[in-house]
Short mmCIF file of C-alpha atoms and ligand atoms in Angstrom, two decimals:
data_model
loop_
_atom_site.label_atom_id
_atom_site.label_comp_id
_atom_site.label_asym_id
_atom_site.label_seq_id
_atom_site.Cartn_x
_atom_site.Cartn_y
_atom_site.Cartn_z
CA MET A 1 0.03 0.04 0.01
CA SER A 2 1.24 3.41 -0.87
CA ASN A 3 1.82 6.07 1.84
CA GLN A 4 1.17 9.69 1.09
CA THR A 5 4.45 10.52 -0.30
CA GLU A 6 4.46 7.68 -2.96
CA PRO A 7 2.23 7.67 -5.97
CA ILE A 8 -0.91 5.67 -5.88
CA ARG A 9 -0.27 2.60 -8.00
CA VAL A 10 -3.13 1.87 -10.42
CA LEU A 11 -3.32 -1.14 -12.77
CA PHE A 12 -5.85 -1.19 -15.67
CA VAL A 13 -6.64 -4.84 -16.62
CA CYS A 14 -8.15 -6.50 -19.57
CA LEU A 15 -7.75 -9.97 -21.19
CA GLY A 16 -4.81 -9.46 -23.77
CA ASN A 17 -3.42 -6.05 -22.75
CA ILE A 18 -3.32 -4.93 -26.42
CA CYS A 19 -6.73 -3.17 -26.79
CA ARG A 20 -8.86 -1.89 -23.87
CA SER A 21 -6.47 -1.62 -20.81
CA PRO A 22 -3.73 0.17 -22.66
CA LEU A 23 -6.09 2.73 -23.95
CA ALA A 24 -7.59 3.13 -20.61
CA GLU A 25 -4.13 3.65 -19.06
CA PHE A 26 -3.22 6.15 -21.55
CA ILE A 27 -6.55 8.13 -21.46
CA VAL A 28 -6.67 8.32 -17.62
CA ARG A 29 -3.03 9.42 -17.48
CA GLN A 30 -3.67 12.21 -19.99
CA ARG A 31 -6.76 13.22 -18.14
CA ALA A 32 -4.88 13.37 -14.75
CA ILE A 33 -2.14 15.35 -16.46
CA GLU A 34 -4.79 17.91 -17.88
CA ARG A 35 -6.39 18.15 -14.45
CA GLY A 36 -2.91 18.83 -12.80
CA PHE A 37 -2.59 15.91 -10.42
CA SER A 38 -0.79 13.27 -12.39
CA ASP A 39 2.04 13.23 -9.87
CA ARG A 40 -0.34 11.56 -7.33
CA PHE A 41 -0.68 8.50 -9.53
CA HIS A 42 1.38 5.81 -11.26
CA PHE A 43 -0.55 4.07 -14.02
CA GLU A 44 0.10 0.86 -15.88
CA SER A 45 -1.76 -1.87 -17.57
CA ALA A 46 -1.73 -5.61 -17.92
CA GLY A 47 -3.73 -8.51 -19.21
CA THR A 48 -4.93 -11.68 -17.44
CA GLY A 49 -3.76 -13.66 -20.41
CA ASP A 50 -0.16 -14.32 -21.56
CA TRP A 51 -0.60 -14.49 -25.32
CA HIS A 52 0.74 -10.96 -26.21
CA ILE A 53 3.38 -10.42 -23.47
CA GLY A 54 5.94 -7.97 -24.98
CA ASN A 55 3.82 -7.01 -28.01
CA GLY A 56 2.67 -3.48 -28.80
CA ALA A 57 -0.97 -2.47 -28.91
CA ASP A 58 -3.27 -3.96 -31.53
CA ARG A 59 -3.01 -2.09 -34.74
CA ARG A 60 -6.68 -1.11 -34.80
CA MET A 61 -6.43 0.28 -31.32
CA HIS A 62 -3.39 2.26 -32.34
CA GLN A 63 -5.38 3.78 -35.20
CA THR A 64 -8.34 4.68 -33.10
CA ALA A 65 -6.16 6.10 -30.38
CA ALA A 66 -4.17 8.10 -32.96
CA GLY A 67 -7.54 9.58 -34.24
CA HIS A 68 -7.85 11.19 -30.74
CA ASP A 69 -4.23 12.36 -30.54
CA ILE A 70 -3.08 9.52 -28.24
CA ASP A 71 0.12 7.72 -29.08
CA LEU A 72 0.05 4.09 -27.86
CA GLY A 73 3.56 3.57 -29.27
CA PRO A 74 5.28 3.15 -25.99
CA HIS A 75 2.98 0.44 -24.83
CA ARG A 76 4.25 -3.19 -24.38
CA ALA A 77 1.95 -5.94 -23.13
CA SER A 78 2.35 -7.58 -19.81
CA GLN A 79 0.51 -10.15 -17.62
CA ILE A 80 -0.85 -9.60 -14.17
CA THR A 81 0.05 -12.75 -12.05
CA ARG A 82 -0.55 -13.78 -8.50
CA ASN A 83 3.02 -12.85 -7.49
CA ARG A 84 2.60 -9.29 -8.76
CA ILE A 85 -0.76 -8.61 -7.08
CA ASP A 86 0.75 -6.93 -4.00
CA GLN A 87 2.45 -4.22 -6.22
CA TRP A 88 -0.73 -2.47 -6.77
CA ASP A 89 -3.02 -0.28 -4.75
CA TRP A 90 -5.90 -0.47 -7.19
CA PHE A 91 -7.04 -2.74 -10.00
CA ILE A 92 -9.39 -1.32 -12.72
CA ALA A 93 -11.14 -4.11 -14.57
CA MET A 94 -12.48 -3.55 -18.02
CA ASP A 95 -15.19 -6.24 -17.72
CA ARG A 96 -16.69 -8.69 -15.21
CA ALA A 97 -14.62 -11.58 -16.34
CA ASN A 98 -11.44 -9.58 -15.85
CA TYR A 99 -12.74 -8.52 -12.42
CA ASN A 100 -13.47 -12.16 -11.34
CA ASP A 101 -10.07 -13.31 -12.69
CA LEU A 102 -8.34 -10.71 -10.54
CA LEU A 103 -10.16 -11.74 -7.37
CA SER A 104 -8.98 -15.40 -8.21
CA LEU A 105 -5.51 -14.14 -8.39
CA GLY A 106 -5.84 -12.60 -4.97
CA ALA A 107 -6.85 -9.08 -5.57
CA LYS A 108 -8.71 -7.54 -2.60
CA LYS A 109 -12.33 -6.87 -3.46
CA GLU A 110 -12.34 -3.44 -1.94
CA ARG A 111 -9.25 -2.50 -4.19
CA THR A 112 -10.79 -3.83 -7.36
CA LEU A 113 -13.10 -1.66 -9.47
CA LEU A 114 -14.84 -1.95 -12.81
CA MET A 115 -13.96 0.87 -15.29
CA ARG A 116 -17.75 1.65 -15.83
CA GLN A 117 -19.05 1.17 -12.36
CA PHE A 118 -19.53 4.83 -11.88
CA GLU A 119 -21.96 5.20 -14.77
CA ASN A 120 -25.44 6.15 -13.76
CA GLU A 121 -27.24 4.62 -16.76
CA ASP A 122 -28.77 1.25 -16.59
CA ARG A 123 -26.24 -0.32 -18.94
CA PRO A 124 -24.07 -3.42 -18.71
CA PRO A 125 -20.95 -2.49 -16.68
CA ASP A 126 -18.45 -4.03 -19.25
CA VAL A 127 -16.18 -2.34 -21.65
CA PRO A 128 -16.87 -4.66 -24.56
CA ASP A 129 -13.88 -6.71 -25.92
CA PRO A 130 -13.37 -5.39 -29.46
CA TYR A 131 -10.74 -7.93 -30.51
CA TYR A 132 -12.91 -10.12 -32.65
CA GLY A 133 -15.21 -7.41 -33.96
CA GLY A 134 -15.02 -4.60 -36.49
CA GLU A 135 -13.45 -1.16 -36.46
CA GLN A 136 -16.49 0.49 -34.84
CA GLY A 137 -15.79 -1.56 -31.62
CA PHE A 138 -12.59 0.20 -31.16
CA GLU A 139 -14.19 3.64 -31.33
CA GLU A 140 -16.84 2.54 -28.95
CA VAL A 141 -14.13 1.53 -26.47
CA PHE A 142 -12.51 4.98 -26.83
CA GLN A 143 -15.85 6.68 -26.12
CA LEU A 144 -16.67 4.57 -23.14
CA LEU A 145 -13.19 5.04 -21.59
CA SER A 146 -13.21 8.71 -22.29
CA GLU A 147 -16.61 9.13 -20.68
CA ASN A 148 -15.56 7.27 -17.49
CA ALA A 149 -12.05 8.67 -17.03
CA ASP A 150 -12.98 11.53 -14.83
CA SER A 151 -15.42 9.74 -12.47
CA LEU A 152 -12.76 7.09 -11.84
CA LEU A 153 -10.16 9.74 -11.00
CA ASP A 154 -12.68 11.63 -8.84
CA HIS A 155 -13.25 8.34 -6.83
CA LEU A 156 -9.63 7.54 -6.44
CA ASN A 157 -8.82 11.04 -5.31
CA ARG A 158 -11.71 10.80 -2.76
CA MET A 159 -10.35 7.47 -1.49
CA HIS A 160 -6.96 9.07 -0.86
CA ASP A 161 -8.13 12.46 0.56
P1 4NP B 1 -8.06 -6.75 -24.85
O1 4NP B 1 -8.59 -7.58 -26.25
O2 4NP B 1 -8.39 -7.78 -23.75
O3 4NP B 1 -8.88 -5.62 -24.75
O4 4NP B 1 -6.60 -6.58 -24.98
C1 4NP B 1 -8.06 -8.82 -26.48
C2 4NP B 1 -6.78 -9.05 -27.18
C3 4NP B 1 -6.42 -10.29 -27.51
C4 4NP B 1 -7.32 -11.38 -27.23
C5 4NP B 1 -8.51 -11.17 -26.59
C6 4NP B 1 -8.95 -9.98 -26.35
N1 4NP B 1 -6.85 -12.69 -27.58
O5 4NP B 1 -7.61 -13.62 -27.45
O6 4NP B 1 -5.74 -12.85 -28.03
#
């Protein structure tokens, strides 16, 4: 657990770590920079699966991100494993499967959030996996992440007042 002088460590988690969680990491970091408190946080992302370890983001996710002035170039995929769970203060799961997988790996429930859990709308709380779908799915992921970035940051800030 971080004390007040260390950045709050936040890990965004999806399945492959080449589509949703890298974009979430980059969008939320950018939003924290714009709002002037990025020094409070350390953001990374990881997948529950191991297929893409070391790879860059999916080409379609790169293109969608670039269309919104976000460069995913520096991203390299990694996997979250049981022995790395203690390194994080917060886990932000993209969907309910990722959430349950994190709990199975030993993540504490009170430290594991769903990316869309702060939405008021009566909609499913998942950021849909765009990997096997068309281009439109990647833009939808961007919109959902962008819409939820501020409420996630507000929550994390409140939890560390
Ligand atoms: P992500 O998308 O979880 O948003 O990174 C996926 C990427 C790869 C695979 C599944 C989902 N895959 O099966 O390889």
